mmCIF file of C-alpha atoms in Angstrom:
data_model
loop_
_atom_site.group_PDB
_atom_site.id
_atom_site.type_symbol
_atom_site.label_atom_id
_atom_site.label_comp_id
_atom_site.label_asym_id
_atom_site.label_seq_id
_atom_site.Cartn_x
_atom_site.Cartn_y
_atom_site.Cartn_z
ATOM 1 C CA UNK V 3 24.612 21.880 -30.734
ATOM 2 C CA UNK V 4 23.423 17.816 -30.293
ATOM 3 C CA UNK V 5 20.096 18.941 -31.548
ATOM 4 C CA UNK V 6 18.753 16.049 -28.731
ATOM 5 C CA UNK V 7 15.567 16.469 -27.313
ATOM 6 C CA UNK V 8 15.469 18.527 -24.596
ATOM 7 C CA UNK V 9 13.175 16.877 -21.817
ATOM 8 C CA UNK V 10 12.726 17.725 -17.734
ATOM 9 C CA UNK V 11 14.345 15.166 -16.123
ATOM 10 C CA UNK V 12 17.651 13.199 -17.379
ATOM 11 C CA UNK V 13 15.687 9.167 -17.489
ATOM 12 C CA UNK V 14 12.833 7.781 -19.049
ATOM 13 C CA UNK V 15 10.305 7.340 -15.462
ATOM 14 C CA UNK V 16 8.816 4.274 -17.507
ATOM 15 C CA UNK V 17 12.726 2.551 -17.847
ATOM 16 C CA UNK V 18 13.669 3.216 -14.827
ATOM 17 C CA UNK V 19 10.469 2.191 -13.405
ATOM 18 C CA UNK V 20 10.935 -1.432 -15.327
ATOM 19 C CA UNK V 21 14.728 -1.154 -13.209
ATOM 20 C CA UNK V 22 14.123 -1.428 -10.834
ATOM 21 C CA UNK V 23 10.838 -3.675 -10.869
ATOM 22 C CA UNK V 24 13.766 -6.221 -12.829
ATOM 23 C CA UNK V 25 16.100 -5.740 -9.991
ATOM 24 C CA UNK V 26 13.161 -6.471 -6.936
ATOM 25 C CA UNK V 27 11.974 -9.494 -8.858
ATOM 26 C CA UNK V 28 15.694 -10.609 -9.619
ATOM 27 C CA UNK V 29 16.292 -10.372 -5.702
ATOM 28 C CA UNK V 30 13.154 -11.700 -4.337
ATOM 29 C CA UNK V 31 13.793 -14.884 -7.446
ATOM 30 C CA UNK V 32 17.421 -15.483 -6.421
ATOM 31 C CA UNK V 33 16.570 -15.757 -2.381
ATOM 32 C CA UNK V 34 13.884 -18.220 -3.132
ATOM 33 C CA UNK V 35 16.106 -20.716 -5.046
ATOM 34 C CA UNK V 36 18.682 -20.449 -2.772
ATOM 35 C CA UNK V 37 16.418 -21.515 -0.159
ATOM 36 C CA UNK V 38 14.209 -23.881 -1.851
ATOM 37 C CA UNK V 39 17.293 -24.906 -4.100
ATOM 38 C CA UNK V 40 17.757 -28.471 -2.089
ATOM 39 C CA UNK V 41 14.602 -29.304 -2.425
ATOM 40 C CA UNK V 42 14.109 -28.362 -6.392
ATOM 41 C CA UNK V 43 17.356 -30.427 -7.210
ATOM 42 C CA UNK V 44 16.705 -33.319 -9.351
ATOM 43 C CA UNK V 45 19.456 -35.424 -7.505
ATOM 44 C CA UNK V 46 21.080 -36.246 -10.302
ATOM 45 C CA UNK V 47 24.795 -36.349 -9.144
ATOM 46 C CA UNK V 48 26.027 -39.059 -9.260
ATOM 47 C CA UNK V 49 25.864 -39.647 -5.339
ATOM 48 C CA UNK V 50 24.850 -42.672 -3.952
ATOM 49 C CA UNK V 51 20.591 -41.462 -3.066
ATOM 50 C CA UNK V 52 17.653 -41.953 -4.428
ATOM 51 C CA UNK V 53 17.464 -39.378 -7.126
ATOM 52 C CA UNK V 54 21.053 -40.430 -8.736
ATOM 53 C CA UNK V 55 21.470 -42.764 -11.796
ATOM 54 C CA UNK V 56 24.992 -43.145 -12.048
ATOM 55 C CA UNK V 57 26.208 -46.820 -10.417
ATOM 56 C CA UNK V 58 26.252 -46.619 -6.691
ATOM 57 C CA UNK V 59 22.928 -44.893 -6.714
ATOM 58 C CA UNK V 60 19.245 -46.474 -6.825
ATOM 59 C CA UNK V 61 16.601 -44.640 -9.130
ATOM 60 C CA UNK V 62 16.880 -48.026 -10.734
ATOM 61 C CA UNK V 63 15.553 -50.467 -7.269
ATOM 62 C CA UNK V 64 12.925 -47.288 -6.553
ATOM 63 C CA UNK V 65 12.078 -47.444 -10.777
ATOM 64 C CA UNK V 66 11.078 -51.041 -10.328
ATOM 65 C CA UNK V 67 9.432 -50.793 -7.670
ATOM 66 C CA UNK V 68 7.181 -47.784 -8.655
ATOM 67 C CA UNK V 69 6.476 -50.107 -12.481
ATOM 68 C CA UNK V 70 5.359 -53.161 -9.893
ATOM 69 C CA UNK V 71 2.964 -50.772 -8.376
ATOM 70 C CA UNK V 72 4.803 -50.672 -4.883
ATOM 71 C CA UNK V 73 4.042 -47.340 -2.916
ATOM 72 C CA UNK V 74 7.381 -45.934 -3.072
ATOM 73 C CA UNK V 75 8.087 -41.763 -1.209
ATOM 74 C CA UNK V 76 10.836 -39.910 -1.289
ATOM 75 C CA UNK V 77 11.740 -37.583 1.824
ATOM 76 C CA UNK V 78 12.415 -34.241 1.166
ATOM 77 C CA UNK V 79 12.308 -33.101 4.725
ATOM 78 C CA UNK V 80 11.873 -35.702 8.037
ATOM 79 C CA UNK V 81 8.787 -36.881 9.055
ATOM 80 C CA UNK V 82 7.266 -37.426 12.513
ATOM 81 C CA UNK V 83 7.247 -41.288 13.623
ATOM 82 C CA UNK V 84 3.663 -42.778 12.212
ATOM 83 C CA UNK V 85 1.138 -44.081 14.848
ATOM 84 C CA UNK V 86 -0.235 -46.926 12.724
ATOM 85 C CA UNK V 87 1.131 -50.552 13.152
ATOM 86 C CA UNK V 88 2.439 -50.625 9.820
ATOM 87 C CA UNK V 89 3.688 -48.279 7.566
ATOM 88 C CA UNK V 90 6.496 -47.787 4.741
ATOM 89 C CA UNK V 91 9.732 -49.412 4.945
ATOM 90 C CA UNK V 92 12.434 -46.160 5.621
ATOM 91 C CA UNK V 93 15.508 -46.572 3.354
ATOM 92 C CA UNK V 94 18.772 -44.458 4.721
ATOM 93 C CA UNK V 95 21.988 -44.116 1.881
ATOM 94 C CA UNK V 96 24.633 -42.605 4.213
ATOM 95 C CA UNK V 97 27.313 -41.013 2.549
ATOM 96 C CA UNK V 98 31.426 -41.844 4.017
ATOM 97 C CA UNK V 99 31.096 -38.298 6.170
ATOM 98 C CA UNK V 100 27.303 -38.662 7.444
ATOM 99 C CA UNK V 101 27.031 -37.091 10.766
ATOM 100 C CA UNK V 102 26.959 -39.723 13.284
ATOM 101 C CA UNK V 103 23.997 -37.445 15.520
ATOM 102 C CA UNK V 104 21.757 -37.030 12.159
ATOM 103 C CA UNK V 105 21.338 -40.331 11.685
ATOM 104 C CA UNK V 106 20.108 -41.129 14.967
ATOM 105 C CA UNK V 107 17.924 -38.891 14.721
ATOM 106 C CA UNK V 108 16.190 -40.445 11.717
ATOM 107 C CA UNK V 109 16.046 -43.643 13.619
ATOM 108 C CA UNK V 110 14.946 -41.835 16.447
ATOM 109 C CA UNK V 111 12.058 -40.556 14.541
ATOM 110 C CA UNK V 112 10.935 -43.609 13.412
ATOM 111 C CA UNK V 113 10.081 -46.549 15.447
ATOM 112 C CA UNK V 114 10.212 -49.682 13.406
ATOM 113 C CA UNK V 115 11.263 -50.178 10.022
ATOM 114 C CA UNK V 116 14.333 -48.724 8.871
ATOM 115 C CA UNK V 117 16.643 -49.971 6.791
ATOM 116 C CA UNK V 118 20.139 -48.520 6.740
ATOM 117 C CA UNK V 119 22.387 -49.888 3.553
ATOM 118 C CA UNK V 120 26.198 -48.298 3.885
ATOM 119 C CA UNK V 121 28.844 -46.504 1.347
ATOM 120 C CA UNK V 122 30.926 -48.222 -0.544
ATOM 121 C CA UNK V 123 31.895 -46.320 -3.490
ATOM 122 C CA UNK V 124 34.155 -42.680 -3.484
ATOM 123 C CA UNK V 125 33.535 -42.001 -6.793
ATOM 124 C CA UNK V 126 34.697 -38.981 -9.552
ATOM 125 C CA UNK V 127 33.952 -37.330 -12.877
ATOM 126 C CA UNK V 128 36.563 -37.100 -15.350
ATOM 127 C CA UNK V 129 35.896 -34.094 -17.846
ATOM 128 C CA UNK V 130 35.261 -35.986 -21.343
ATOM 129 C CA UNK V 131 35.451 -39.334 -19.776
ATOM 130 C CA UNK V 132 31.534 -38.798 -18.435
ATOM 131 C CA UNK V 133 29.552 -41.324 -20.475
ATOM 132 C CA UNK V 134 25.808 -39.548 -19.479
ATOM 133 C CA UNK V 135 25.175 -36.390 -17.415
ATOM 134 C CA UNK V 136 24.784 -37.828 -13.900
ATOM 135 C CA UNK V 137 27.271 -40.098 -14.379
ATOM 136 C CA UNK V 138 30.730 -40.909 -12.715
ATOM 137 C CA UNK V 139 33.995 -42.018 -14.430
ATOM 138 C CA UNK V 140 35.547 -44.112 -11.760
ATOM 139 C CA UNK V 141 34.617 -45.237 -8.293
ATOM 140 C CA UNK V 142 36.802 -46.358 -5.477
ATOM 141 C CA UNK V 143 35.374 -48.644 -3.134
ATOM 142 C CA UNK V 144 36.576 -47.684 0.839
ATOM 143 C CA UNK V 145 34.469 -49.193 3.929
ATOM 144 C CA UNK V 146 33.058 -46.972 5.829
ATOM 145 C CA UNK V 147 33.708 -45.759 9.967
ATOM 146 C CA UNK V 148 31.615 -48.716 12.011
ATOM 147 C CA UNK V 149 30.761 -44.791 13.887
ATOM 148 C CA UNK V 150 27.835 -44.024 11.466
ATOM 149 C CA UNK V 151 26.095 -46.778 13.041
ATOM 150 C CA UNK V 152 24.629 -46.173 17.111
ATOM 151 C CA UNK V 153 25.759 -47.581 19.869
ATOM 152 C CA UNK V 154 23.677 -47.958 21.491
ATOM 153 C CA UNK V 155 20.904 -49.237 19.515
ATOM 154 C CA UNK V 156 24.011 -51.363 17.485
ATOM 155 C CA UNK V 157 26.196 -51.856 20.061
ATOM 156 C CA UNK V 158 29.974 -51.969 18.862
ATOM 157 C CA UNK V 159 30.088 -52.470 14.904
ATOM 158 C CA UNK V 160 32.825 -52.886 12.885
ATOM 159 C CA UNK V 161 32.404 -52.574 8.721
ATOM 160 C CA UNK V 162 35.370 -54.788 6.496
ATOM 161 C CA UNK V 163 35.292 -55.877 2.964
ATOM 162 C CA UNK V 164 37.160 -59.701 3.041
ATOM 163 C CA UNK V 165 38.325 -61.076 -0.028
ATOM 164 C CA UNK V 166 36.348 -63.163 -1.611
ATOM 165 C CA UNK V 167 34.872 -64.078 -5.225
ATOM 166 C CA UNK V 168 31.479 -62.472 -6.338
ATOM 167 C CA UNK V 169 29.085 -64.941 -6.277
ATOM 168 C CA UNK V 170 25.689 -66.351 -5.471
ATOM 169 C CA UNK V 171 24.849 -67.727 -2.631
ATOM 170 C CA UNK V 172 21.068 -68.758 -1.013
ATOM 171 C CA UNK V 173 19.322 -66.421 1.616
ATOM 172 C CA UNK V 174 15.306 -66.283 3.058
ATOM 173 C CA UNK V 175 14.997 -63.234 5.017
ATOM 174 C CA UNK V 176 11.099 -62.851 6.034
ATOM 175 C CA UNK V 177 10.065 -66.176 4.702
ATOM 176 C CA UNK V 178 11.376 -66.008 1.736
ATOM 177 C CA UNK V 179 13.871 -67.921 -0.322
ATOM 178 C CA UNK V 180 16.059 -66.043 -2.773
ATOM 179 C CA UNK V 181 19.038 -66.073 -4.462
ATOM 180 C CA UNK V 182 21.564 -63.075 -3.157
ATOM 181 C CA UNK V 183 24.219 -61.990 -5.743
ATOM 182 C CA UNK V 184 27.810 -61.361 -3.892
ATOM 183 C CA UNK V 185 30.252 -58.327 -5.675
ATOM 184 C CA UNK V 186 33.847 -59.470 -4.688
ATOM 185 C CA UNK V 187 35.264 -58.282 -2.039
ATOM 186 C CA UNK V 188 31.793 -57.569 -0.329
ATOM 187 C CA UNK V 189 30.863 -55.687 2.588
ATOM 188 C CA UNK V 190 29.935 -57.172 5.652
ATOM 189 C CA UNK V 191 29.251 -56.073 9.700
ATOM 190 C CA UNK V 192 30.147 -56.929 12.740
ATOM 191 C CA UNK V 193 28.623 -57.235 16.468
ATOM 192 C CA UNK V 194 27.296 -58.186 19.679
ATOM 193 C CA UNK V 195 24.043 -56.099 19.549
ATOM 194 C CA UNK V 196 23.319 -57.175 15.283
ATOM 195 C CA UNK V 197 21.790 -60.499 14.398
ATOM 196 C CA UNK V 198 23.038 -61.735 11.023
ATOM 197 C CA UNK V 199 20.094 -62.460 7.664
ATOM 198 C CA UNK V 200 22.815 -62.921 5.238
ATOM 199 C CA UNK V 201 26.125 -64.421 5.887
ATOM 200 C CA UNK V 202 29.370 -62.984 3.771
ATOM 201 C CA UNK V 203 31.361 -65.437 1.597
ATOM 202 C CA UNK V 204 34.359 -65.204 4.651
ATOM 203 C CA UNK V 205 32.508 -64.264 7.906
ATOM 204 C CA UNK V 206 30.895 -61.319 8.249
ATOM 205 C CA UNK V 207 26.649 -60.580 7.604
ATOM 206 C CA UNK V 208 25.613 -59.020 4.399
ATOM 207 C CA UNK V 209 22.035 -58.331 5.943
ATOM 208 C CA UNK V 210 22.218 -57.650 9.679
ATOM 209 C CA UNK V 211 19.588 -56.603 11.736
ATOM 210 C CA UNK V 212 19.595 -54.757 15.753
ATOM 211 C CA UNK V 213 18.316 -57.094 18.394
ATOM 212 C CA UNK V 214 16.899 -54.345 20.097
ATOM 213 C CA UNK V 215 14.288 -53.219 17.321
ATOM 214 C CA UNK V 216 13.673 -53.868 13.331
ATOM 215 C CA UNK V 217 16.252 -51.727 11.817
ATOM 216 C CA UNK V 218 18.250 -53.444 9.762
ATOM 217 C CA UNK V 219 21.517 -52.770 7.943
ATOM 218 C CA UNK V 220 22.124 -53.537 4.758
ATOM 219 C CA UNK V 221 26.475 -53.633 4.232
ATOM 220 C CA UNK V 222 27.256 -53.329 0.441
ATOM 221 C CA UNK V 223 24.598 -51.161 -1.861
ATOM 222 C CA UNK V 224 25.866 -53.800 -4.844
ATOM 223 C CA UNK V 225 23.433 -55.592 -3.828
ATOM 224 C CA UNK V 226 20.824 -52.794 -5.022
ATOM 225 C CA UNK V 227 21.822 -50.092 -6.192
ATOM 226 C CA UNK V 228 21.890 -49.067 -9.988
ATOM 227 C CA UNK V 229 25.063 -51.189 -10.282
ATOM 228 C CA UNK V 230 23.094 -54.499 -9.433
ATOM 229 C CA UNK V 231 20.844 -53.520 -12.664
ATOM 230 C CA UNK V 232 24.079 -54.619 -15.218
ATOM 231 C CA UNK V 233 21.858 -57.827 -15.413
ATOM 232 C CA UNK V 234 18.605 -59.159 -15.398
ATOM 233 C CA UNK V 235 19.403 -61.515 -12.429
ATOM 234 C CA UNK V 236 20.868 -59.305 -9.987
ATOM 235 C CA UNK V 237 18.207 -57.284 -11.105
ATOM 236 C CA UNK V 238 15.976 -59.472 -9.403
ATOM 237 C CA UNK V 239 17.569 -60.639 -6.671
ATOM 238 C CA UNK V 240 17.932 -57.222 -5.487
ATOM 239 C CA UNK V 241 13.846 -56.843 -5.511
ATOM 240 C CA UNK V 242 13.520 -59.911 -4.025
ATOM 241 C CA UNK V 243 15.845 -58.459 -1.225
ATOM 242 C CA UNK V 244 14.014 -55.087 -0.953
ATOM 243 C CA UNK V 245 10.191 -57.011 -0.648
ATOM 244 C CA UNK V 246 12.021 -59.375 1.459
ATOM 245 C CA UNK V 247 12.921 -56.889 4.276
ATOM 246 C CA UNK V 248 9.778 -55.016 3.515
ATOM 247 C CA UNK V 249 8.312 -58.304 4.650
ATOM 248 C CA UNK V 250 10.038 -59.164 7.770
ATOM 249 C CA UNK V 251 9.700 -55.886 8.859
ATOM 250 C CA UNK V 252 5.825 -55.872 8.208
ATOM 251 C CA UNK V 253 6.048 -53.026 6.097
ATOM 252 C CA UNK V 254 3.409 -51.513 3.248
ATOM 253 C CA UNK V 255 6.277 -49.066 1.016
ATOM 254 C CA UNK V 256 9.572 -47.865 0.542
ATOM 255 C CA UNK V 257 10.089 -44.066 1.668
ATOM 256 C CA UNK V 258 14.159 -43.187 -0.010
ATOM 257 C CA UNK V 259 15.577 -40.830 2.668
ATOM 258 C CA UNK V 260 17.203 -37.788 1.015
ATOM 259 C CA UNK V 261 17.941 -35.517 3.737
ATOM 260 C CA UNK V 262 21.321 -37.134 4.756
ATOM 261 C CA UNK V 263 22.053 -36.779 0.829
ATOM 262 C CA UNK V 264 21.528 -32.883 1.039
ATOM 263 C CA UNK V 265 18.358 -32.501 -0.841
ATOM 264 C CA UNK V 266 15.798 -31.272 1.115
ATOM 265 C CA UNK V 267 15.399 -31.040 4.743
ATOM 266 C CA UNK V 268 17.705 -27.585 6.200
ATOM 267 C CA UNK V 269 16.705 -25.652 8.941
ATOM 268 C CA UNK V 270 16.446 -21.590 8.292
ATOM 269 C CA UNK V 271 14.954 -19.212 7.971
ATOM 270 C CA UNK V 272 15.494 -18.515 4.602
ATOM 271 C CA UNK V 273 14.164 -22.212 3.370
ATOM 272 C CA UNK V 274 10.620 -21.030 5.979
ATOM 273 C CA UNK V 275 10.189 -17.454 4.283
ATOM 274 C CA UNK V 276 9.466 -19.206 1.304
ATOM 275 C CA UNK V 277 7.002 -22.015 2.247
ATOM 276 C CA UNK V 278 3.965 -22.329 4.298
ATOM 277 C CA UNK V 279 2.264 -21.303 5.812
ATOM 278 C CA UNK V 280 5.054 -18.188 6.739
ATOM 279 C CA UNK V 281 5.008 -17.723 3.150
ATOM 280 C CA UNK V 282 2.026 -15.123 3.558
ATOM 281 C CA UNK V 283 3.464 -13.157 5.714
ATOM 282 C CA UNK V 284 6.694 -13.056 2.867
ATOM 283 C CA UNK V 285 3.740 -12.291 0.356
ATOM 284 C CA UNK V 286 2.486 -9.713 2.185
ATOM 285 C CA UNK V 287 6.092 -7.805 2.600
ATOM 286 C CA UNK V 288 6.662 -7.644 -0.401
ATOM 287 C CA UNK V 289 3.580 -6.301 -1.857
ATOM 288 C CA UNK V 290 4.164 -3.683 1.207
ATOM 289 C CA UNK V 291 7.521 -2.983 -0.474
ATOM 290 C CA UNK V 292 6.601 -2.692 -3.526
ATOM 291 C CA UNK V 293 3.044 -0.124 -2.514
ATOM 292 C CA UNK V 294 5.441 2.032 -0.466
ATOM 293 C CA UNK V 295 7.382 2.302 -3.999
ATOM 294 C CA UNK V 296 5.019 2.962 -5.883
ATOM 295 C CA UNK V 297 3.737 5.837 -2.933
ATOM 296 C CA UNK V 298 6.944 7.196 -3.333
ATOM 297 C CA UNK V 299 6.967 7.820 -7.383
ATOM 298 C CA UNK V 300 3.326 8.648 -7.383
ATOM 299 C CA UNK V 301 3.582 11.286 -4.551
ATOM 300 C CA UNK V 302 7.427 13.285 -6.652
ATOM 301 C CA UNK V 303 7.808 12.360 -9.716
ATOM 302 C CA UNK V 304 10.629 13.473 -11.326
ATOM 303 C CA UNK V 305 13.004 16.222 -10.599
ATOM 304 C CA UNK V 306 11.894 19.768 -10.339
ATOM 305 C CA UNK V 307 14.422 21.717 -12.868
ATOM 306 C CA UNK V 308 14.892 25.236 -11.130
ATOM 307 C CA UNK V 309 14.983 27.899 -12.907
ATOM 308 C CA UNK V 310 16.693 30.953 -13.002
ATOM 309 C CA UNK V 311 16.422 34.201 -10.840
ATOM 310 C CA UNK V 312 16.378 36.456 -12.801
ATOM 311 C CA UNK V 313 15.018 35.670 -16.350
ATOM 312 C CA UNK V 314 16.586 36.593 -19.566
ATOM 313 C CA UNK V 315 15.316 39.683 -20.821
ATOM 314 C CA UNK V 316 14.943 43.334 -21.155
ATOM 315 C CA UNK V 317 11.292 43.136 -20.193
ATOM 316 C CA UNK V 318 12.538 40.560 -17.229
ATOM 317 C CA UNK V 319 14.946 43.216 -16.161
ATOM 318 C CA UNK V 320 12.145 45.826 -15.767
ATOM 319 C CA UNK V 321 9.525 43.826 -14.336
ATOM 320 C CA UNK V 322 12.297 42.963 -11.784
ATOM 321 C CA UNK V 323 12.394 46.619 -11.268
ATOM 322 C CA UNK V 324 9.702 47.737 -10.959
ATOM 323 C CA UNK V 325 9.182 45.150 -8.281
ATOM 324 C CA UNK V 326 12.065 46.043 -6.107
ATOM 325 C CA UNK V 327 10.512 49.681 -6.205
ATOM 326 C CA UNK V 328 7.303 48.591 -5.345
ATOM 327 C CA UNK V 329 7.794 46.207 -2.375
ATOM 328 C CA UNK V 330 10.446 49.699 -1.272
ATOM 329 C CA UNK V 331 6.668 51.359 -1.513
ATOM 330 C CA UNK V 332 9.400 54.575 -3.133
ATOM 331 C CA UNK V 333 6.894 54.285 -6.668
ATOM 332 C CA UNK V 334 6.696 58.535 -6.575
ATOM 333 C CA UNK V 335 10.053 59.015 -5.441
ATOM 334 C CA UNK V 336 10.994 58.349 -9.104
ATOM 335 C CA UNK V 337 8.605 60.926 -10.952
ATOM 336 C CA UNK V 338 11.515 63.431 -11.566
ATOM 337 C CA UNK V 339 13.552 61.003 -13.330
ATOM 338 C CA UNK V 340 10.572 60.083 -14.869
ATOM 339 C CA UNK V 341 10.385 62.629 -16.316
ATOM 340 C CA UNK V 342 13.821 63.751 -17.271
ATOM 341 C CA UNK V 343 13.840 60.337 -18.976
ATOM 342 C CA UNK V 344 11.221 61.508 -20.840
ATOM 343 C CA UNK V 345 12.619 64.864 -22.080
ATOM 344 C CA UNK V 346 16.116 63.405 -22.890
ATOM 345 C CA UNK V 347 14.498 61.039 -24.924
ATOM 346 C CA UNK V 348 12.603 63.822 -27.453
ATOM 347 C CA UNK V 349 14.755 65.909 -27.004
ATOM 348 C CA UNK V 350 17.323 63.673 -29.031
ATOM 349 C CA UNK V 351 15.347 61.762 -31.211
ATOM 350 C CA UNK V 352 14.166 65.736 -32.432
ATOM 351 C CA UNK V 353 17.068 67.158 -32.133
ATOM 352 C CA UNK V 354 16.559 70.166 -29.883
ATOM 353 C CA UNK V 355 18.986 72.861 -29.412
ATOM 354 C CA UNK V 356 22.147 72.447 -27.254
ATOM 355 C CA UNK V 357 22.520 74.112 -23.923
ATOM 356 C CA UNK V 358 19.300 75.011 -23.433
ATOM 357 C CA UNK V 359 17.835 74.114 -19.797
ATOM 358 C CA UNK V 360 15.168 71.678 -18.801
ATOM 359 C CA UNK V 361 12.152 74.649 -19.006
ATOM 360 C CA UNK V 362 13.588 76.132 -22.159
ATOM 361 C CA UNK V 363 13.480 72.036 -23.525
ATOM 362 C CA UNK V 364 9.960 72.022 -22.225
ATOM 363 C CA UNK V 365 8.755 74.958 -24.050
ATOM 364 C CA UNK V 366 10.420 74.063 -26.866
ATOM 365 C CA UNK V 367 8.520 70.705 -27.319
ATOM 366 C CA UNK V 368 5.205 72.588 -26.298
ATOM 367 C CA UNK V 369 5.370 74.049 -29.654
ATOM 368 C CA UNK V 370 5.202 71.190 -31.448
ATOM 369 C CA UNK V 371 2.318 69.643 -30.427
ATOM 370 C CA UNK V 372 -1.234 70.241 -31.093
ATOM 371 C CA UNK V 373 -3.508 72.612 -29.090
ATOM 372 C CA UNK V 374 -5.663 69.870 -27.538
ATOM 373 C CA UNK V 375 -4.537 68.339 -24.504
ATOM 374 C CA UNK V 376 -1.858 69.305 -22.178
ATOM 375 C CA UNK V 377 1.438 70.576 -23.230
ATOM 376 C CA UNK V 378 4.902 68.748 -22.239
ATOM 377 C CA UNK V 379 5.745 71.682 -19.670
ATOM 378 C CA UNK V 380 2.476 71.560 -17.322
ATOM 379 C CA UNK V 381 2.902 67.549 -16.930
ATOM 380 C CA UNK V 382 6.390 68.054 -16.128
ATOM 381 C CA UNK V 383 5.800 70.758 -13.347
ATOM 382 C CA UNK V 384 2.507 68.657 -12.225
ATOM 383 C CA UNK V 385 4.045 65.714 -12.023
ATOM 384 C CA UNK V 386 6.965 65.170 -8.657
ATOM 385 C CA UNK V 387 3.595 66.751 -7.071
ATOM 386 C CA UNK V 388 1.870 63.367 -7.532
ATOM 387 C CA UNK V 389 -0.247 62.817 -4.464
ATOM 388 C CA UNK V 390 -0.919 58.958 -4.636
ATOM 389 C CA UNK V 391 -0.267 56.114 -7.325
ATOM 390 C CA UNK V 392 -3.383 56.741 -9.343
ATOM 391 C CA UNK V 393 -1.995 60.311 -10.117
ATOM 392 C CA UNK V 394 1.617 59.032 -10.367
ATOM 393 C CA UNK V 395 -0.148 57.037 -13.382
ATOM 394 C CA UNK V 396 -2.172 59.120 -15.039
ATOM 395 C CA UNK V 397 0.408 61.294 -15.345
ATOM 396 C CA UNK V 398 3.619 58.722 -16.487
ATOM 397 C CA UNK V 399 0.483 58.053 -19.347
ATOM 398 C CA UNK V 400 0.070 61.503 -20.304
ATOM 399 C CA UNK V 401 3.705 61.794 -20.657
ATOM 400 C CA UNK V 402 4.434 58.970 -22.548
ATOM 401 C CA UNK V 403 1.919 59.778 -24.734
ATOM 402 C CA UNK V 404 3.481 62.722 -25.709
ATOM 403 C CA UNK V 405 6.574 60.745 -26.847
ATOM 404 C CA UNK V 406 4.348 57.963 -29.156
ATOM 405 C CA UNK V 407 3.151 61.085 -30.888
ATOM 406 C CA UNK V 408 5.922 63.055 -31.481
ATOM 407 C CA UNK V 409 8.249 60.284 -32.103
ATOM 408 C CA UNK V 410 6.160 57.845 -33.611
ATOM 409 C CA UNK V 411 7.489 54.521 -31.746
ATOM 410 C CA UNK V 412 3.900 53.584 -30.260
#
């Protein structure tokens, strides 16, 4: 025998309830993280966006602008254009594989004051050679396609990287003069629908503006990205460049878009379920599910253990047999058999003479009884003639008393 304590069910109810509750919470948390991961991500992945601390990122210019007291916003969702006369300078940092229609949508939502910084670096991280998390191991300069710039606004635009050495050139944007540090083989743009603001060393424009709107193009990101903060002079030039563009666009702050880099802005029913105003409906559904689970648990409880159809004992067997006789209404039919069973038990125990009939056996039993009370033979004749249950029970009880008196087994 194992000696294990026997219980009414195979499992601990509290343990099962804990497992179910943990599973429900984990399932909801998983889908919440899947839906909100782009908005909760730190973004330090080595890409070319405002959250990245790697060389092609813009975390340095963001930090510098905030320290200088500028109003800086990191946008994880697409906003409609403001109706106010002034607003922040929206800075778009597309990737090489960004969709032009997505850029066109952002430009359509923003009336003016937009700066598009074209991508330049294709980066990679080599395990064991990356100094810090979020940094990159190597980068390859690749000129992006001119299709990133919507043709209705900029016309036919070409992006190229003519051979030129790194140099500092004098620049003037928005009435402000400063020195711009051009890297080696700086990217430039060419087109008929744009006007150059800062010319490249060998033609083209490093910084240009659309002729129809105040939408600017910075062809080479190394003028303001984290790579530009390798020296104090280049960092100062980057800050002056951003400030001059904001002055020329009459902007009162900076807003770095992150949706083009995959951080927020996704339109999905899963995300809507965990953000206002639909988060209320989600919480109501979760509460309704938990209440339904609780109702089912309280109502039914653990599974019932089925009992045996026939209990294991002589008393149970006798009780079941008596119940069958009672249901069949044949109680009186067993009177003769009961008398015979009592006669046989007394004669066997008291060693009555063998070979005598029932009447002689009854007389033999009568001689061993006391004088008071009805003799066994009279009760044996009267019991089979009982007319109802009361008479039957009275006679049967008298025979049972005689047996107990003679056999001393009461």
